Coordinates of C-alpha atoms in Angstrom, one line a residue:
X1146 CA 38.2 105.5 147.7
X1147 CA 39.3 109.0 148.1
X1148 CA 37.2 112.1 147.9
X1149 CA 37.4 115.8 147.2
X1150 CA 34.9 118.2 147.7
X1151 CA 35.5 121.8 146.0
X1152 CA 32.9 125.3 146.4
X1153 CA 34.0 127.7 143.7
X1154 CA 32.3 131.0 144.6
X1155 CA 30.8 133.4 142.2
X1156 CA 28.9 132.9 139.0
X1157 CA 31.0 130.4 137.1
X1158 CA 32.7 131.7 134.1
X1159 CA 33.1 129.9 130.5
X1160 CA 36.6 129.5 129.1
X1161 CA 35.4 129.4 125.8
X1162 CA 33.0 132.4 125.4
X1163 CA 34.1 136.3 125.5
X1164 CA 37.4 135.4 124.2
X1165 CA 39.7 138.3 123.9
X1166 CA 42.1 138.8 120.8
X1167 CA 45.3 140.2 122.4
X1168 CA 48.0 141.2 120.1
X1169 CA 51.6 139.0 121.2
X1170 CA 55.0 140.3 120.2
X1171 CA 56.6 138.3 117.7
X1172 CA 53.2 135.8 117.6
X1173 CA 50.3 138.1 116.1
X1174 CA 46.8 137.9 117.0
X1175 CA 45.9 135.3 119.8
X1176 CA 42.6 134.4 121.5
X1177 CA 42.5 134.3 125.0
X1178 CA 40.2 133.4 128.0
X1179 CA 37.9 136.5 129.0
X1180 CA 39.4 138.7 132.2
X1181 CA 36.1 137.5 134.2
X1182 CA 37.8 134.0 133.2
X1183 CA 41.2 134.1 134.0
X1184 CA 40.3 135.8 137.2
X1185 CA 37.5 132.7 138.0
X1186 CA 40.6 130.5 137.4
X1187 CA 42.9 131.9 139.7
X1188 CA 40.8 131.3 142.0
X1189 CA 39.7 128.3 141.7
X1190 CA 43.2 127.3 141.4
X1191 CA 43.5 128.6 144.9
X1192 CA 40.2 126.8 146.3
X1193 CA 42.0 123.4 144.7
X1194 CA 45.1 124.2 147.2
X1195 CA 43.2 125.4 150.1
X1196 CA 40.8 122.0 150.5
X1197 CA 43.4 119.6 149.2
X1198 CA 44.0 117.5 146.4
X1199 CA 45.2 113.8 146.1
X1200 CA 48.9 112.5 146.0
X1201 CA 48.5 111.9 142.6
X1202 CA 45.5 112.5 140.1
X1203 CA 43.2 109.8 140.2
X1204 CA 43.5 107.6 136.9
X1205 CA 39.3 106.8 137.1
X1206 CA 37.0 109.6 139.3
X1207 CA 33.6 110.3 139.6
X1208 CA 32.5 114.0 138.8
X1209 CA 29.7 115.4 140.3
X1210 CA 29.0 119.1 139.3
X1211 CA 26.5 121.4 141.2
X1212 CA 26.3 124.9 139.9
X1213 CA 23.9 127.6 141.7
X1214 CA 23.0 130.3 139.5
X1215 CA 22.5 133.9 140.7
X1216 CA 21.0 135.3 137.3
X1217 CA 18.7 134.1 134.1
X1218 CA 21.8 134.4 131.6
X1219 CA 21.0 131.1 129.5
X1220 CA 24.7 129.2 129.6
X1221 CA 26.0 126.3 128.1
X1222 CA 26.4 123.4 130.6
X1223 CA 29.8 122.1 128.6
X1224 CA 31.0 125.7 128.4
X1225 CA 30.3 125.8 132.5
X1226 CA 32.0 122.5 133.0
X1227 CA 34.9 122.8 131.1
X1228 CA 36.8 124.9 132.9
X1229 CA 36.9 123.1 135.6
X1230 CA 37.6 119.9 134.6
X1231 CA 40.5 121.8 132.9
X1232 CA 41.6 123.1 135.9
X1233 CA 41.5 119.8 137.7
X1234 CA 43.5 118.2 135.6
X1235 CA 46.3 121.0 135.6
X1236 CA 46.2 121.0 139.3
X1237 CA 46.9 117.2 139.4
X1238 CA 43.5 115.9 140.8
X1239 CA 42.7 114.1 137.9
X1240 CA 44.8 112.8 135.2
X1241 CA 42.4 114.0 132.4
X1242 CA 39.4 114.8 131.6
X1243 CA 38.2 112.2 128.5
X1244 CA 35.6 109.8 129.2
X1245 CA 37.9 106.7 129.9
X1246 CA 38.9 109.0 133.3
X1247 CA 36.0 110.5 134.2
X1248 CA 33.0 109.1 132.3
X1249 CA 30.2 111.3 132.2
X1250 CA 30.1 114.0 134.7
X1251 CA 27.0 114.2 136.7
X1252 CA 25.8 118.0 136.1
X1253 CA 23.1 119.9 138.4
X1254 CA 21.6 123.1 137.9
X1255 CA 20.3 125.2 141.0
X1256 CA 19.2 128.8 141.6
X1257 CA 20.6 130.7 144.5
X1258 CA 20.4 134.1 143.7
X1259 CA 22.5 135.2 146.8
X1260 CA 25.2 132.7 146.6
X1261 CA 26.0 131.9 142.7
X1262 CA 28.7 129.2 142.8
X1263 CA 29.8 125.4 141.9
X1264 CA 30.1 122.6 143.9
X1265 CA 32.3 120.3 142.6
X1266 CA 33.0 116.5 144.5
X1267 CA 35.3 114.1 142.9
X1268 CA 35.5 110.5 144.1
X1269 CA 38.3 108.2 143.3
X1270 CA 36.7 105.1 141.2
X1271 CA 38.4 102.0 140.3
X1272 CA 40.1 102.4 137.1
X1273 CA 38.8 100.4 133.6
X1274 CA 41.6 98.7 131.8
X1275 CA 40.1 100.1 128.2
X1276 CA 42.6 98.5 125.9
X1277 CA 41.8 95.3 127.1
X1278 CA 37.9 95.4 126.9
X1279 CA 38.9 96.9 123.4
X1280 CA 40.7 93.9 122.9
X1281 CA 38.7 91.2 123.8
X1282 CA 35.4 92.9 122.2
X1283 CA 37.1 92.7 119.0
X1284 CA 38.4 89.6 119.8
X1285 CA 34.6 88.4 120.0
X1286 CA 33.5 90.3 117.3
X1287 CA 36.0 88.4 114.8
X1288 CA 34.5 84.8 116.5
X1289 CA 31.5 85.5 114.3

């Protein structure tokens, strides 16, 4: 099985909190990712391409998630993870990020106050066949 190992520098940012309303021409009022965000993003888009990513996203992976803190700002572990597993997907390691792909991430929490940052490994798994254990559980389930 394949394996990708990714170290995002810098405090991570959350895609969902200190959204910015930005006026759009023709659109109105639209929320968008924080500047801190979109900058953590870009970059991390450029890690992805720098360390490598697979042929094609991996139908079924194995996420584990480090993140080193450099500061007591209380943070929302699926705010912190979501980004990246955004990210992944749009940069083609990973062909979503729902639970039939990727399960439950494994998610650590570490302080480094001189070297805030995200370690991130994905490891190709063997892909479940969902609709078919769907299948034959209600299959069994209609026996009784």
């Amino acid at each position: 099985m394949l394996r990708y190992s990714y170290t995002f520098r810098g405090e991570v940012a959350s895609k969902k909190n200190n959204r910015q309303l930005v006026q759009v021409k023709g659109r109105g009022a639209v929320l968008l990712p924080s500047k801190h965000y979109r900058e953590w993003d870009k970059e991390a888009k450029r890690v992805i391409l720098a360390y490598g990513r697979p042929q094609r996203p991996f139908a079924a992976a194995r996420l584990q998630i480090a993140i080193y803190h450099g500061d007591a700002v209380r943070r929302d572990t699926n705010n912190a993870t979501q980004g990246i597993q955004d990210i992944l997907v749009e940069m083609g390691v990973i062909e979503d990020d729902n639970w039939m792909v990727i399960g439950s991430p494994e998610v650590t929490h570490h302080v480094d106050v001189a070297d805030p940052r995200m370690e991130v490994t994905v490891t190709e798994t063997e892909p479940v066949d969902y609709k078919a254990v769907f299948k034959a559980a209600r299959k069994e389930l209609n026996k009784k």
